[in-house]
One Martini backbone bead per residue (centre of mass of N, CA, C, O) as a GRO file, in nm:
protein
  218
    1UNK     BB    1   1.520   4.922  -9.959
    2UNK     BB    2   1.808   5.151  -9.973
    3UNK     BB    3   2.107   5.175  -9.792
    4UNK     BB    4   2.367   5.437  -9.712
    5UNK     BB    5   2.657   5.363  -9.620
    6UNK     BB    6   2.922   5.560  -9.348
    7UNK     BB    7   3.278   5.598  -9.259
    8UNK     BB    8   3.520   5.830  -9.189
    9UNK     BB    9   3.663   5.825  -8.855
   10UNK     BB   10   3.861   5.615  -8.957
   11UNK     BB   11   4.126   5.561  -9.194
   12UNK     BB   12   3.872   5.426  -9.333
   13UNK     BB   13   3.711   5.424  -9.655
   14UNK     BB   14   3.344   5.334  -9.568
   15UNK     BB   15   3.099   5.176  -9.805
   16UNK     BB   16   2.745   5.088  -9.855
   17UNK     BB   17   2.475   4.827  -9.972
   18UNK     BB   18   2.110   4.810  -9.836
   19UNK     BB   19   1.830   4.567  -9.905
   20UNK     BB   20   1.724   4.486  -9.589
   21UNK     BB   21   1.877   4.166  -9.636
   22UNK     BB   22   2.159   4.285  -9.800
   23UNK     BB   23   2.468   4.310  -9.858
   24UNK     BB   24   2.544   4.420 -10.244
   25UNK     BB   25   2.773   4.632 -10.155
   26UNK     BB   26   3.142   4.765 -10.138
   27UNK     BB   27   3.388   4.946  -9.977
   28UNK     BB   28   3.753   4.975  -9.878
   29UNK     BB   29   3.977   5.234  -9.753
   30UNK     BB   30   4.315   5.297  -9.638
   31UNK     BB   31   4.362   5.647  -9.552
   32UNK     BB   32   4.402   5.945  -9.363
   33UNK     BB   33   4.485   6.141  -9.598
   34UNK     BB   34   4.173   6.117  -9.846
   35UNK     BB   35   3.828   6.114  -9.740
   36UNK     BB   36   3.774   6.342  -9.986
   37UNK     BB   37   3.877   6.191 -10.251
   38UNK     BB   38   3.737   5.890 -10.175
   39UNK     BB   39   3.474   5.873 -10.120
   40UNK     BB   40   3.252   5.960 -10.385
   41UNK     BB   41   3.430   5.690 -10.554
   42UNK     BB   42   3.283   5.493 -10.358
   43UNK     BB   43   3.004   5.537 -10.430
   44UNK     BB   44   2.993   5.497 -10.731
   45UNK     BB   45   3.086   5.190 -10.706
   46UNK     BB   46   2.918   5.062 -10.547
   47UNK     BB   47   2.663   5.134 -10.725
   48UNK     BB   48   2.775   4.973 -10.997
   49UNK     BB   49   2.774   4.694 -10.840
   50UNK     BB   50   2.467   4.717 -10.820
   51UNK     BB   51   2.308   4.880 -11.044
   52UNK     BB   52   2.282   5.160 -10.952
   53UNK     BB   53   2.103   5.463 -10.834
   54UNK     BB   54   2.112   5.696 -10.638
   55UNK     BB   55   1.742   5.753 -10.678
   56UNK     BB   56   1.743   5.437 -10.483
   57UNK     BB   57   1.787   5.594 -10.198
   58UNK     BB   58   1.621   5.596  -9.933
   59UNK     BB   59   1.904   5.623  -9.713
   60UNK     BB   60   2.129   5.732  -9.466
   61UNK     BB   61   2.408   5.600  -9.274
   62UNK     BB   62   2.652   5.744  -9.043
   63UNK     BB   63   2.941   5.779  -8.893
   64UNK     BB   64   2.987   5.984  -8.551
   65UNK     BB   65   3.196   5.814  -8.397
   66UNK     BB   66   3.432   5.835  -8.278
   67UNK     BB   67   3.673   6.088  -8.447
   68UNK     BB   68   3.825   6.325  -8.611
   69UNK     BB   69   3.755   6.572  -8.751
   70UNK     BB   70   3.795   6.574  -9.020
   71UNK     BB   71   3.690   6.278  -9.098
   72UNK     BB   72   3.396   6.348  -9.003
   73UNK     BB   73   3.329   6.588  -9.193
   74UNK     BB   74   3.269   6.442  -9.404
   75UNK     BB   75   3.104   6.208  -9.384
   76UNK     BB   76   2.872   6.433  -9.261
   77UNK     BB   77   2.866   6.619  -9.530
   78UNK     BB   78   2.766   6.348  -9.721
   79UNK     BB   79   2.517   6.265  -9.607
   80UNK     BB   80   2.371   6.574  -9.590
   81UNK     BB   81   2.350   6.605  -9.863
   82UNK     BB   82   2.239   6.363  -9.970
   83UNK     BB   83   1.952   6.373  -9.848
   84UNK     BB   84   1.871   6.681  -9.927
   85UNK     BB   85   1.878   6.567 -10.259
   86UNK     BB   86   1.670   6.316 -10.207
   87UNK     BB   87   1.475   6.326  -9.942
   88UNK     BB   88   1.616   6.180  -9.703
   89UNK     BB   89   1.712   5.969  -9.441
   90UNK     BB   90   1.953   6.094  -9.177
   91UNK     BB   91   2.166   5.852  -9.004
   92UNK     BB   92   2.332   5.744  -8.743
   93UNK     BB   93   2.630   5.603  -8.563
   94UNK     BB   94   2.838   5.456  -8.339
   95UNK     BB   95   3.157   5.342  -8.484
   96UNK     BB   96   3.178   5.139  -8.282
   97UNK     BB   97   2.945   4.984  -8.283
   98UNK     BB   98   3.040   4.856  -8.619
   99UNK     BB   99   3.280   4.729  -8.517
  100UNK     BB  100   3.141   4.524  -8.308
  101UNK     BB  101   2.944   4.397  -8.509
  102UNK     BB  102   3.199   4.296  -8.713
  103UNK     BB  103   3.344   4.113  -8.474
  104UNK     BB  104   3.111   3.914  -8.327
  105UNK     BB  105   3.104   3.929  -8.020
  106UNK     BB  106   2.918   3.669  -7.827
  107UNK     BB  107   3.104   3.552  -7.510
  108UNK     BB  108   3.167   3.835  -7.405
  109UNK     BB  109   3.291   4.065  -7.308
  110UNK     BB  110   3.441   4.408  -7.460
  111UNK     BB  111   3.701   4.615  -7.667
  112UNK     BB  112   3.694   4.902  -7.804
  113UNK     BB  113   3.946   5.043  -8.017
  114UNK     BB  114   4.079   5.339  -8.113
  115UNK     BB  115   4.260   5.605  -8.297
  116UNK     BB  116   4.294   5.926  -8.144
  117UNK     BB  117   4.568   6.024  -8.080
  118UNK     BB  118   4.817   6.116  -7.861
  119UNK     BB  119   4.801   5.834  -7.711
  120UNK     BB  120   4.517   5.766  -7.769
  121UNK     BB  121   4.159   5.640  -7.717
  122UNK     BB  122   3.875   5.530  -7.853
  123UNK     BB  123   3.611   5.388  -7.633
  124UNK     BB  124   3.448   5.092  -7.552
  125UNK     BB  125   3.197   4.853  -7.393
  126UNK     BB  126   3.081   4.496  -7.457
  127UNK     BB  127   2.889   4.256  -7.412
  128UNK     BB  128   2.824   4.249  -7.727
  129UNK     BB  129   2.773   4.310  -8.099
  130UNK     BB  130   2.524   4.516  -7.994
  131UNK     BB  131   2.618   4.578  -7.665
  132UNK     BB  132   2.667   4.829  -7.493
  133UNK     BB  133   2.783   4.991  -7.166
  134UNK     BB  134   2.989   5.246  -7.252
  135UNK     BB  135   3.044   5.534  -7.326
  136UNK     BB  136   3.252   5.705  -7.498
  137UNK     BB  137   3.561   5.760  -7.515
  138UNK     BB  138   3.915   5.928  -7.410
  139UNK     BB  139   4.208   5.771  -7.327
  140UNK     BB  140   4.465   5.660  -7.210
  141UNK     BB  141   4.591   5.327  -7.180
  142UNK     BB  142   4.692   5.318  -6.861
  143UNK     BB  143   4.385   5.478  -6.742
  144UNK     BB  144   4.235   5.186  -6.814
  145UNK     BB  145   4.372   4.891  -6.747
  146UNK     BB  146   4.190   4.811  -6.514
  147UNK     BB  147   3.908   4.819  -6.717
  148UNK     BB  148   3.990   4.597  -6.919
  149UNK     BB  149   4.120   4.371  -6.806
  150UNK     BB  150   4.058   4.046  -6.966
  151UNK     BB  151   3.987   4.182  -7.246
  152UNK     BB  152   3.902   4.169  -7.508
  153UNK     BB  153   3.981   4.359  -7.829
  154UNK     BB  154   3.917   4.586  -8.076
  155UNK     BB  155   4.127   4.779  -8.263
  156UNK     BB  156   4.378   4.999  -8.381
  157UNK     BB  157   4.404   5.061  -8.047
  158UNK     BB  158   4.446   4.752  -7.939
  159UNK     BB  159   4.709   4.726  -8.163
  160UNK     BB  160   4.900   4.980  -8.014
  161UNK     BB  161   4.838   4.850  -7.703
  162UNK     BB  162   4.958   4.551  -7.540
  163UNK     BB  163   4.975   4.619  -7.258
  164UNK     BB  164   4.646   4.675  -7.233
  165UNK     BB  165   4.582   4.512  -7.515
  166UNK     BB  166   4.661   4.156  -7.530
  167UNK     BB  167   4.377   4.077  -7.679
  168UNK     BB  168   4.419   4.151  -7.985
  169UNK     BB  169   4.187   4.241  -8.322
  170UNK     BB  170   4.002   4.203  -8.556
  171UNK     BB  171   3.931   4.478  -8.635
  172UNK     BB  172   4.045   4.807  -8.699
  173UNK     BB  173   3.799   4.956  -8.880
  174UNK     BB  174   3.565   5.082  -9.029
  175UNK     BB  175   3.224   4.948  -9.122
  176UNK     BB  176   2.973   4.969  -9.327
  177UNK     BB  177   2.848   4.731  -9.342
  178UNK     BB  178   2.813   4.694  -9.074
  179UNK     BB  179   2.620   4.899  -9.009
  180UNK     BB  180   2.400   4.896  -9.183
  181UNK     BB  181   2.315   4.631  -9.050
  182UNK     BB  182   2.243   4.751  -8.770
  183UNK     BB  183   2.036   4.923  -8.895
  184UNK     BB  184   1.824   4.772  -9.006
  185UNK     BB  185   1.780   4.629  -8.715
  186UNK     BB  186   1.670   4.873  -8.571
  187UNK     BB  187   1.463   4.952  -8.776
  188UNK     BB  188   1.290   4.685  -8.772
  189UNK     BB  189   1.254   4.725  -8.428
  190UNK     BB  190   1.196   5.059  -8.424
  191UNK     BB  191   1.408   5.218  -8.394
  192UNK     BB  192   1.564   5.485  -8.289
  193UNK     BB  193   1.828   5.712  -8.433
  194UNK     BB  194   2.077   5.903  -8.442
  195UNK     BB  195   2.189   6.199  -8.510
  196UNK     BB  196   2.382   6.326  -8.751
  197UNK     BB  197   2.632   6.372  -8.490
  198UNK     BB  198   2.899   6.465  -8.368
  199UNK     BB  199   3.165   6.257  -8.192
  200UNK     BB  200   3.464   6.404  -8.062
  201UNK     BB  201   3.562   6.445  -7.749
  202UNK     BB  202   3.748   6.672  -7.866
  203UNK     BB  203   3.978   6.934  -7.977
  204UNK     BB  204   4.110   6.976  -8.229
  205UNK     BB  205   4.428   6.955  -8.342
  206UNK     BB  206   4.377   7.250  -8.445
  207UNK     BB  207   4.550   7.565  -8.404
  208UNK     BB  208   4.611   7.864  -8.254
  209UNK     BB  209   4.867   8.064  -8.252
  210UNK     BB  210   4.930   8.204  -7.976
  211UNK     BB  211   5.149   8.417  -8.142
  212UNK     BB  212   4.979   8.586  -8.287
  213UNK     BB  213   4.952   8.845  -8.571
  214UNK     BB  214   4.742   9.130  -8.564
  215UNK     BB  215   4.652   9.251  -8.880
  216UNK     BB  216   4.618   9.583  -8.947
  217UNK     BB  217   4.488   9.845  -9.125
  218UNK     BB  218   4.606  10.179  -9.188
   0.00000   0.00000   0.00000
């Protein structure tokens, strides 16, 4: 097994190489407004980090977000190319699950939290590192207050919000080599995994202005 892990969701351009026993290289750059131009040469350099060759690569697992319309589009349309192009299976993961696993955290609940941007945060509540327990949402952090209080949080939105998540810790971004990790484990387990489809949960922030002006020809 040779498997490509990646993950755009978050502003983190984020790659790994995993033989089945162990992350073998990796890269992270933290930039949110250049996904598309990092992504590719982050591929190339695990690759060479590791002396192998793209046509070495078994599998692909993508981070599906939950994570803004660009940043996810990139990351899976460069998953669903190299499958594509090489012939092989490309599978999903949610980018919080990735997060969580990365963390570490397995002695009691806690809550991931990403920046969502618009003063919101995408999040989910997890058992622990392997265990999610509530499906990803997006929400003000003052409209969860309640639900996630006393519990410890990872991500990059909960060190935005500490009145929120006062309990606040790194990981701040998704991590491939977590992923990675996680996708193999499950794969071994016999588990099927998610299809690489987006998890947008709320529309572009891009919009059609308003008051556009519909110019038709003469």
């Amino acid at each position: 097994m040779l498997l490509l892990a990646l993950d755009t969701a978050t502003p983190a351009v984020t790659v790994a190489l995993h033989d089945g026993r162990d992350v073998i290289a990796s890269s992270s750059q933290v930039d949110a407004r250049r996904h598309g131009e990092l992504l590719l040469p982050a591929v190339d350099r695990v690759l060479a980090d590791a002396g192998l060759r793209l046509d070495a690569v078994t599998g692909v697992v993508v981070g599906v977000g939950p994570g803004p319309y660009t940043g996810l589009r990139v990351g899976l349309m460069t998953a669903d190319t190299f499958g594509l192009a090489l012939g092989v299976p490309v599978h999903g993961l949610c980018t919080l699950d990735g997060l969580a696993h990365a963390a570490g955290f397995d002695g009691g609940p806690f809550v991931v939290a990403t920046d969502a941007r618009r003063k919101e945060v995408y999040w989910a509540t997890y058992a622990d590192s392997r265990t999610r327990l509530t499906e990803p949402a997006v929400d003000r952090p003052a409209d969860i207050a309640e639900r996630v209080a006393g519990l410890p949080a990872v991500g990059a939105g909960a060190l935005l919000y500490p009145d929120t998540f006062p309990d606040a810790h790194d990981p701040q971004h998704g991590s491939a080599a977590a992923l990675a990790e996680l996708a193999v484990e499950r794969l071994a387990a016999g588990q099927e995994l998610p299809a690489p489809r987006p998890l947008y949960l709320r529309r572009p922030d891009a919009q059609v202005p308003k008051n556009y002006k519909v110019v038709t020809p003469k």
